[in-house]
Structure formats: C-alpha cells, structure tokens
PDB file of C-alpha atoms in Angstrom:
ATOM      1  CA  MET W  28     -26.903  20.846  12.775  1.00  0.00           C
ATOM      2  CA  LYS W  29     -24.188  22.484  14.897  1.00  0.00           C
ATOM      3  CA  THR W  30     -25.830  21.138  18.054  1.00  0.00           C
ATOM      4  CA  LEU W  31     -25.895  17.626  16.590  1.00  0.00           C
ATOM      5  CA  ASN W  32     -22.264  18.036  15.615  1.00  0.00           C
ATOM      6  CA  LYS W  33     -21.269  19.060  19.142  1.00  0.00           C
ATOM      7  CA  ILE W  34     -23.244  16.163  20.667  1.00  0.00           C
ATOM      8  CA  SER W  35     -21.596  13.602  18.384  1.00  0.00           C
ATOM      9  CA  GLN W  36     -18.159  15.037  19.209  1.00  0.00           C
ATOM     10  CA  ILE W  37     -18.763  14.889  22.966  1.00  0.00           C
ATOM     11  CA  LEU W  38     -20.190  11.364  22.809  1.00  0.00           C
ATOM     12  CA  SER W  39     -17.256  10.133  20.737  1.00  0.00           C
ATOM     13  CA  VAL W  40     -14.896  11.362  23.482  1.00  0.00           C
ATOM     14  CA  VAL W  41     -17.079   9.844  26.219  1.00  0.00           C
ATOM     15  CA  PHE W  42     -17.276   6.404  24.606  1.00  0.00           C
ATOM     16  CA  GLY W  43     -13.613   6.530  23.577  1.00  0.00           C
ATOM     17  CA  LEU W  44     -12.496   7.124  27.165  1.00  0.00           C
ATOM     18  CA  GLY W  45     -15.200   4.790  28.482  1.00  0.00           C
ATOM     19  CA  SER W  46     -13.886   1.875  26.426  1.00  0.00           C
ATOM     20  CA  LEU W  47     -10.476   2.432  28.054  1.00  0.00           C
ATOM     21  CA  VAL W  48     -12.010   2.400  31.540  1.00  0.00           C
ATOM     22  CA  LEU W  49     -13.580  -0.993  30.795  1.00  0.00           C
ATOM     23  CA  PHE W  50     -10.078  -2.441  30.400  1.00  0.00           C
ATOM     24  CA  PHE W  51      -9.671  -1.949  34.174  1.00  0.00           C
ATOM     25  CA  VAL W  52     -12.768  -3.928  35.191  1.00  0.00           C
ATOM     26  CA  PRO W  53     -12.830  -7.767  35.251  1.00  0.00           C
ATOM     27  CA  PHE W  54     -12.050  -8.820  31.690  1.00  0.00           C
ATOM     28  CA  ALA W  55     -12.154 -12.581  32.245  1.00  0.00           C
ATOM     29  CA  ASN W  56     -12.534 -15.103  35.063  1.00  0.00           C
ATOM     30  CA  VAL W  57     -10.121 -18.030  35.338  1.00  0.00           C
ATOM     31  CA  THR W  58     -11.288 -21.150  37.155  1.00  0.00           C
ATOM     32  CA  VAL W  59      -8.527 -22.886  39.110  1.00  0.00           C
ATOM     33  CA  SER W  60      -8.917 -26.456  40.285  1.00  0.00           C
ATOM     34  CA  GLY W  61      -8.965 -26.860  44.061  1.00  0.00           C
ATOM     35  CA  THR W  62     -10.027 -23.269  44.789  1.00  0.00           C
ATOM     36  CA  GLY W  63     -13.397 -21.767  45.498  1.00  0.00           C
ATOM     37  CA  GLU W  64     -13.755 -18.410  43.769  1.00  0.00           C
ATOM     38  CA  PRO W  65     -12.491 -17.859  40.181  1.00  0.00           C
ATOM     39  CA  ILE W  66      -9.615 -15.448  39.607  1.00  0.00           C
ATOM     40  CA  SER W  67     -10.714 -12.163  37.991  1.00  0.00           C
ATOM     41  CA  ILE W  68      -8.310 -10.676  35.467  1.00  0.00           C
ATOM     42  CA  VAL W  69      -8.587  -7.134  34.089  1.00  0.00           C
ATOM     43  CA  GLY W  70      -7.730  -6.310  30.493  1.00  0.00           C
ATOM     44  CA  ALA W  71      -4.794  -4.098  31.474  1.00  0.00           C
ATOM     45  CA  SER W  72      -3.190  -7.028  33.311  1.00  0.00           C
ATOM     46  CA  LEU W  73      -3.511  -9.167  30.197  1.00  0.00           C
ATOM     47  CA  ALA W  74      -2.104  -6.378  28.044  1.00  0.00           C
ATOM     48  CA  PHE W  75       1.007  -5.763  30.115  1.00  0.00           C
ATOM     49  CA  GLY W  76       1.482  -9.087  31.879  1.00  0.00           C
ATOM     50  CA  THR W  77       1.235  -7.653  35.388  1.00  0.00           C
ATOM     51  CA  SER W  78       0.411  -9.581  38.534  1.00  0.00           C
ATOM     52  CA  VAL W  79      -3.171 -10.639  39.182  1.00  0.00           C
ATOM     53  CA  ALA W  80      -4.779  -8.983  42.175  1.00  0.00           C
ATOM     54  CA  ASP W  81      -5.043 -11.115  45.340  1.00  0.00           C
ATOM     55  CA  SER W  82      -2.820 -13.845  43.853  1.00  0.00           C
ATOM     56  CA  ALA W  83       0.800 -14.646  43.200  1.00  0.00           C
ATOM     57  CA  TYR W  84       0.372 -15.207  39.469  1.00  0.00           C
ATOM     58  CA  ASP W  85       2.250 -13.146  36.881  1.00  0.00           C
ATOM     59  CA  LEU W  86       0.414 -13.222  33.568  1.00  0.00           C
ATOM     60  CA  THR W  87       2.007 -13.650  30.169  1.00  0.00           C
ATOM     61  CA  VAL W  88       1.534 -10.617  27.926  1.00  0.00           C
ATOM     62  CA  SER W  89      -1.295 -11.031  25.415  1.00  0.00           C
ATOM     63  CA  SER W  90      -0.088  -9.288  22.240  1.00  0.00           C
ATOM     64  CA  HIS W  91      -3.649  -9.175  20.866  1.00  0.00           C
ATOM     65  CA  ILE W  92      -5.157  -7.395  23.860  1.00  0.00           C
ATOM     66  CA  LEU W  93      -2.080  -5.140  24.134  1.00  0.00           C
ATOM     67  CA  PHE W  94      -2.548  -4.115  20.486  1.00  0.00           C
ATOM     68  CA  VAL W  95      -6.242  -3.298  20.991  1.00  0.00           C
ATOM     69  CA  PHE W  96      -5.483  -1.396  24.207  1.00  0.00           C
ATOM     70  CA  ILE W  97      -2.765   0.754  22.595  1.00  0.00           C
ATOM     71  CA  VAL W  98      -4.856   1.492  19.486  1.00  0.00           C
ATOM     72  CA  SER W  99      -7.814   2.392  21.723  1.00  0.00           C
ATOM     73  CA  ILE W 100      -5.634   4.815  23.716  1.00  0.00           C
ATOM     74  CA  ILE W 101      -4.462   6.473  20.491  1.00  0.00           C
ATOM     75  CA  ALA W 102      -8.044   6.763  19.199  1.00  0.00           C
ATOM     76  CA  ALA W 103      -9.328   8.198  22.492  1.00  0.00           C
ATOM     77  CA  LEU W 104      -6.528  10.774  22.678  1.00  0.00           C
ATOM     78  CA  MET W 105      -7.115  11.790  19.069  1.00  0.00           C
ATOM     79  CA  SER W 106     -10.817  12.288  19.770  1.00  0.00           C
ATOM     80  CA  VAL W 107      -9.888  14.659  22.613  1.00  0.00           C
ATOM     81  CA  PHE W 108      -7.305  16.607  20.595  1.00  0.00           C
ATOM     82  CA  ALA W 109      -9.708  16.805  17.639  1.00  0.00           C
ATOM     83  CA  TYR W 110     -11.327  19.742  19.447  1.00  0.00           C
ATOM     84  CA  LYS W 111      -8.308  21.838  18.442  1.00  0.00           C
ATOM     85  CA  ALA W 112      -6.869  19.913  15.476  1.00  0.00           C
ATOM     86  CA  LYS W 113      -9.749  18.949  13.224  1.00  0.00           C
ATOM     87  CA  GLY W 114      -7.406  17.047  10.924  1.00  0.00           C
ATOM     88  CA  LEU W 115      -7.390  14.288  13.559  1.00  0.00           C
ATOM     89  CA  ARG W 116     -11.036  13.456  12.826  1.00  0.00           C
ATOM     90  CA  TYR W 117     -10.033  11.029  10.080  1.00  0.00           C
ATOM     91  CA  SER W 118      -7.351   9.311  12.168  1.00  0.00           C
ATOM     92  CA  THR W 119      -9.726   9.022  15.120  1.00  0.00           C
ATOM     93  CA  SER W 120     -12.327   7.190  13.040  1.00  0.00           C
ATOM     94  CA  LEU W 121      -9.704   4.897  11.508  1.00  0.00           C
ATOM     95  CA  PHE W 122      -8.034   3.891  14.793  1.00  0.00           C
ATOM     96  CA  ALA W 123     -11.400   3.494  16.523  1.00  0.00           C
ATOM     97  CA  LEU W 124     -12.610   1.223  13.724  1.00  0.00           C
ATOM     98  CA  ILE W 125      -9.474  -0.940  13.904  1.00  0.00           C
ATOM     99  CA  SER W 126      -9.758  -1.381  17.680  1.00  0.00           C
ATOM    100  CA  ALA W 127     -13.502  -2.125  17.498  1.00  0.00           C
ATOM    101  CA  VAL W 128     -13.124  -4.780  14.796  1.00  0.00           C
ATOM    102  CA  TYR W 129     -10.252  -6.459  16.657  1.00  0.00           C
ATOM    103  CA  MET W 130     -12.191  -6.445  19.941  1.00  0.00           C
ATOM    104  CA  TRP W 131     -15.217  -8.034  18.227  1.00  0.00           C
ATOM    105  CA  VAL W 132     -12.911 -10.789  16.963  1.00  0.00           C
ATOM    106  CA  ILE W 133     -11.772 -11.400  20.558  1.00  0.00           C
ATOM    107  CA  ALA W 134     -15.334 -11.230  21.886  1.00  0.00           C
ATOM    108  CA  LEU W 135     -16.808 -13.637  19.317  1.00  0.00           C
ATOM    109  CA  CYS W 136     -14.038 -16.224  19.613  1.00  0.00           C
ATOM    110  CA  GLU W 137     -14.245 -18.957  22.217  1.00  0.00           C
ATOM    111  CA  ASP W 138     -13.546 -17.897  25.791  1.00  0.00           C
ATOM    112  CA  GLY W 139      -9.891 -17.982  26.736  1.00  0.00           C
ATOM    113  CA  ARG W 140      -8.452 -18.056  23.228  1.00  0.00           C
ATOM    114  CA  PHE W 141      -6.654 -14.743  23.798  1.00  0.00           C
ATOM    115  CA  VAL W 142      -5.944 -15.364  27.498  1.00  0.00           C
ATOM    116  CA  ASP W 143      -2.715 -17.264  28.192  1.00  0.00           C
ATOM    117  CA  THR W 144      -3.256 -19.267  31.398  1.00  0.00           C
ATOM    118  CA  GLN W 145       0.083 -21.092  31.380  1.00  0.00           C
ATOM    119  CA  ALA W 146       1.353 -18.924  34.256  1.00  0.00           C
ATOM    120  CA  ILE W 147      -1.671 -19.920  36.378  1.00  0.00           C
ATOM    121  CA  SER W 148      -1.146 -23.449  37.612  1.00  0.00           C
ATOM    122  CA  GLY W 149      -4.307 -25.519  37.771  1.00  0.00           C
ATOM    123  CA  ALA W 150      -6.303 -23.287  35.438  1.00  0.00           C
ATOM    124  CA  THR W 151      -9.176 -25.302  34.003  1.00  0.00           C
ATOM    125  CA  ALA W 152     -11.464 -22.782  32.265  1.00  0.00           C
ATOM    126  CA  VAL W 153     -11.664 -19.136  31.191  1.00  0.00           C
ATOM    127  CA  GLU W 154     -14.883 -17.138  30.984  1.00  0.00           C
ATOM    128  CA  HIS W 155     -15.204 -13.742  29.340  1.00  0.00           C
ATOM    129  CA  VAL W 156     -16.795 -11.100  31.547  1.00  0.00           C
ATOM    130  CA  SER W 157     -16.707  -7.588  30.055  1.00  0.00           C
ATOM    131  CA  VAL W 158     -15.256  -8.301  26.593  1.00  0.00           C
ATOM    132  CA  ILE W 159     -18.586  -7.919  24.813  1.00  0.00           C
ATOM    133  CA  TYR W 160     -19.251  -4.608  26.636  1.00  0.00           C
ATOM    134  CA  ILE W 161     -15.871  -3.254  25.553  1.00  0.00           C
ATOM    135  CA  ALA W 162     -16.656  -4.238  21.957  1.00  0.00           C
ATOM    136  CA  ILE W 163     -20.052  -2.492  22.155  1.00  0.00           C
ATOM    137  CA  ALA W 164     -18.484   0.636  23.672  1.00  0.00           C
ATOM    138  CA  MET W 165     -15.833   0.714  20.949  1.00  0.00           C
ATOM    139  CA  THR W 166     -18.455   0.255  18.227  1.00  0.00           C
ATOM    140  CA  THR W 167     -20.478   3.149  19.667  1.00  0.00           C
ATOM    141  CA  PHE W 168     -17.274   5.183  19.728  1.00  0.00           C
ATOM    142  CA  VAL W 169     -16.777   4.446  16.010  1.00  0.00           C
ATOM    143  CA  VAL W 170     -20.360   5.450  15.190  1.00  0.00           C
ATOM    144  CA  PHE W 171     -20.108   8.829  16.928  1.00  0.00           C
ATOM    145  CA  ALA W 172     -16.566   9.486  15.646  1.00  0.00           C
ATOM    146  CA  ILE W 173     -17.681   8.910  12.048  1.00  0.00           C
ATOM    147  CA  ALA W 174     -20.878  10.910  12.641  1.00  0.00           C
ATOM    148  CA  TYR W 175     -18.821  13.837  13.932  1.00  0.00           C
ATOM    149  CA  LEU W 176     -16.480  13.554  10.936  1.00  0.00           C
ATOM    150  CA  PHE W 177     -19.290  13.691   8.356  1.00  0.00           C
ATOM    151  CA  ILE W 178     -21.435  16.292  10.131  1.00  0.00           C
ATOM    152  CA  ASP W 179     -18.520  18.647  10.772  1.00  0.00           C
ATOM    153  CA  ASP W 180     -17.313  18.207   7.198  1.00  0.00           C
ATOM    154  CA  TYR W 181     -20.838  18.987   5.928  1.00  0.00           C
ATOM    155  CA  ILE W 182     -20.963  22.183   8.022  1.00  0.00           C
ATOM    156  CA  GLU W 183     -17.570  23.313   6.691  1.00  0.00           C
ATOM    157  CA  ALA W 184     -18.651  22.586   3.098  1.00  0.00           C
ATOM    158  CA  LYS W 185     -21.838  24.607   3.599  1.00  0.00           C
ATOM    159  CA  ALA W 186     -19.863  27.540   4.972  1.00  0.00           C
ATOM    160  CA  SER W 187     -17.435  27.453   2.046  1.00  0.00           C
ATOM    161  CA  LYS W 188     -18.817  27.339  -1.498  1.00  0.00           C
ATOM    162  CA  GLU W 189     -15.582  25.907  -2.900  1.00  0.00           C
ATOM    163  CA  LYS W 190     -15.172  22.999  -0.479  1.00  0.00           C
ATOM    164  CA  LYS W 191     -17.007  19.745  -1.172  1.00  0.00           C
ATOM    165  CA  THR W 192     -18.257  17.199   1.353  1.00  0.00           C
ATOM    166  CA  ILE W 193     -16.579  13.809   1.817  1.00  0.00           C
ATOM    167  CA  CYS W 194     -19.317  12.036  -0.168  1.00  0.00           C
ATOM    168  CA  GLN W 195     -19.014  14.531  -3.009  1.00  0.00           C
ATOM    169  CA  ARG W 196     -15.218  14.121  -3.081  1.00  0.00           C
ATOM    170  CA  VAL W 197     -15.537  10.327  -3.202  1.00  0.00           C
ATOM    171  CA  VAL W 198     -18.054  10.499  -6.062  1.00  0.00           C
ATOM    172  CA  LEU W 199     -15.833  12.980  -7.911  1.00  0.00           C
ATOM    173  CA  PHE W 200     -12.800  10.719  -7.409  1.00  0.00           C
ATOM    174  CA  PHE W 201     -14.497   7.703  -9.003  1.00  0.00           C
ATOM    175  CA  ARG W 202     -15.978   9.849 -11.754  1.00  0.00           C
ATOM    176  CA  ASP W 203     -12.539  11.219 -12.653  1.00  0.00           C
ATOM    177  CA  ASN W 204     -11.048   7.721 -12.594  1.00  0.00           C
ATOM    178  CA  LYS W 205     -13.805   6.457 -14.878  1.00  0.00           C
ATOM    179  CA  SER W 206     -13.088   9.197 -17.401  1.00  0.00           C
ATOM    180  CA  GLU W 207      -9.341   8.455 -17.258  1.00  0.00           C
ATOM    181  CA  ILE W 208      -9.928   4.724 -17.792  1.00  0.00           C
ATOM    182  CA  LYS W 209     -11.895   5.528 -20.948  1.00  0.00           C
ATOM    183  CA  LYS W 210      -8.783   7.264 -22.345  1.00  0.00           C
ATOM    184  CA  ILE W 211      -6.663   4.105 -22.061  1.00  0.00           C
ATOM    185  CA  SER W 212      -5.671   2.576 -25.380  1.00  0.00           C
ATOM    186  CA  TRP W 213      -5.714  -1.199 -24.916  1.00  0.00           C
ATOM    187  CA  PRO W 214      -3.324  -3.233 -27.156  1.00  0.00           C
ATOM    188  CA  GLY W 215      -4.632  -5.875 -29.554  1.00  0.00           C
ATOM    189  CA  LEU W 216      -4.061  -9.620 -29.246  1.00  0.00           C
ATOM    190  CA  ARG W 217      -1.190  -9.674 -31.755  1.00  0.00           C
ATOM    191  CA  GLU W 218       0.632  -6.864 -29.938  1.00  0.00           C
ATOM    192  CA  VAL W 219       0.169  -8.589 -26.561  1.00  0.00           C
ATOM    193  CA  ILE W 220       1.655 -11.853 -27.890  1.00  0.00           C
ATOM    194  CA  LYS W 221       4.556  -9.995 -29.508  1.00  0.00           C
ATOM    195  CA  ASN W 222       5.378  -8.061 -26.316  1.00  0.00           C
ATOM    196  CA  THR W 223       5.084 -11.218 -24.191  1.00  0.00           C
ATOM    197  CA  ILE W 224       7.525 -13.118 -26.417  1.00  0.00           C
ATOM    198  CA  THR W 225       9.923 -10.156 -26.337  1.00  0.00           C
ATOM    199  CA  VAL W 226       9.876 -10.064 -22.527  1.00  0.00           C
ATOM    200  CA  ILE W 227      10.439 -13.840 -22.267  1.00  0.00           C
ATOM    201  CA  VAL W 228      13.369 -13.737 -24.720  1.00  0.00           C
ATOM    202  CA  ILE W 229      15.008 -10.814 -22.899  1.00  0.00           C
ATOM    203  CA  CYS W 230      14.590 -12.617 -19.538  1.00  0.00           C
ATOM    204  CA  LEU W 231      16.232 -15.754 -20.997  1.00  0.00           C
ATOM    205  CA  ILE W 232      19.135 -13.743 -22.429  1.00  0.00           C
ATOM    206  CA  ILE W 233      19.738 -11.891 -19.155  1.00  0.00           C
ATOM    207  CA  GLY W 234      19.476 -15.159 -17.211  1.00  0.00           C
ATOM    208  CA  ALA W 235      22.028 -16.811 -19.517  1.00  0.00           C
ATOM    209  CA  LEU W 236      24.409 -13.860 -19.140  1.00  0.00           C
ATOM    210  CA  ILE W 237      24.139 -13.980 -15.351  1.00  0.00           C
ATOM    211  CA  TRP W 238      24.764 -17.751 -15.427  1.00  0.00           C
ATOM    212  CA  LEU W 239      27.868 -17.315 -17.615  1.00  0.00           C
ATOM    213  CA  ILE W 240      29.243 -14.489 -15.479  1.00  0.00           C
ATOM    214  CA  ASP W 241      28.597 -16.440 -12.276  1.00  0.00           C
ATOM    215  CA  GLY W 242      30.257 -19.559 -13.671  1.00  0.00           C
ATOM    216  CA  GLY W 243      33.209 -17.589 -15.007  1.00  0.00           C
ATOM    217  CA  LEU W 244      33.783 -15.737 -11.732  1.00  0.00           C
ATOM    218  CA  GLY W 245      33.477 -19.022  -9.824  1.00  0.00           C
ATOM    219  CA  ALA W 246      36.084 -20.681 -12.042  1.00  0.00           C
ATOM    220  CA  LEU W 247      38.377 -17.658 -11.733  1.00  0.00           C
ATOM    221  CA  LEU W 248      38.064 -17.709  -7.938  1.00  0.00           C
ATOM    222  CA  LYS W 249      38.968 -21.396  -7.825  1.00  0.00           C
ATOM    223  CA  LEU W 250      41.983 -20.707 -10.051  1.00  0.00           C
ATOM    224  CA  ILE W 251      43.170 -17.875  -7.814  1.00  0.00           C
ATOM    225  CA  LEU W 252      42.755 -19.885  -4.622  1.00  0.00           C
ATOM    226  CA  GLY W 253      44.618 -22.782  -6.240  1.00  0.00           C
TER     227      GLY W 253
END
C-alpha cells in the first residue's frame, strides 16, 4: 500500500507539471488569409497576451486560459509541496479538479471560442492543437492527486486507531446530521400561518414608519432650505 501511495504521489507531480509544459507547445493554429502556413499560438501567449513567435501580432489576453493556467500552476506547486505539508493534499485535488473541468469546457467548445483573433488581421479560422491533450493530462493529474489523498489518508488511519478515513468521516457526518434532523420540532399549520401573518404585519408597520420618517425629514429639509 505504501508503494502504491508513493507511486500515486509521484505521478500526480509528474502530470501536474506536465500539464503546465503543454501550455508552451502549440495550443491553436490561426489561419490568415493570403499567407501559406498557419500561425501557431502557445497557451502561455494566449494567457498573457504576449507576441506570437515569428510574427508581429500581439495577442489579446484570454481571461479563461489565464485562469486555467494560474490554477494549474497553483495545483502543481501544491502537489510538490505536499511531500512536506500533507495538509496540501486536499487543496491540490480541489485546484486540479477546477483546472481540469475548465480545460474540458475549452476543449469541447468550438475551436477559437476562447481565442481572440481581433489582433491578427486577416484571421479566418482557428484550430485547436493540444487543448485536448492538456485536458487529458489535467484529468490524469486529478485522478492521481485524489488517489494519493485517499491512499495516504487510509494509511494514516490504519496507523492510528483513533483517526478515521475520509469515507468514514463523510458517512459519520451524514449520520450525525440525520440524527440531528430527527430532533427538530416542526410547527403545525396553524402556527405557521400565525407566524407568517405576524411577520407581514411587522414588515408593514416598519415600512410605514420608515415612510413617515422619510417624508417628515424631507419636508423639514425643504423648510430649512426655504
């Protein structure tokens, strides 16, 4: 079990850093009318709006790709630091899941939806290149990050008789909530109607008081200003 835990931890780091590397390979190809070869754009250029290689075009920042890139960096760094600070296991899985879901949205949408080509004059079409591979790498990162979280938690629970696993804590949480819900004393229909009428009447009274005060202060202000 410890070997499996170590493997899942190492693979989560590998795929976390690997998904970042894929942002620096051709992310999309932009076809420009009147030219031969399409312009290749890397994900980092789209994220930060930098110049496109071998061209004079300055890209507009894509907030969507920038968000995924930043969240992916945070998740990858957390997976590395989780070697020393095991409390980061939960945050790593959460940030990795967010970035993976967002990247799948980008990958499954039509090509060019998240690529602003206004800065490229004559752009006619956009074709995704490595978007799907980034999404797959991020998904694999999520799988191994969650696997490491559950396996490591299971090992710690086995070593300590008092500590429970994540699954056991979740089951206990819902079980406790179920028992607390049973203790709730629900009001009858007559009491609900009575309380509802009371609330409505109090709201009307307060509203009328505010209206009178507002009107009185307005009239007083007009009198003072002449």
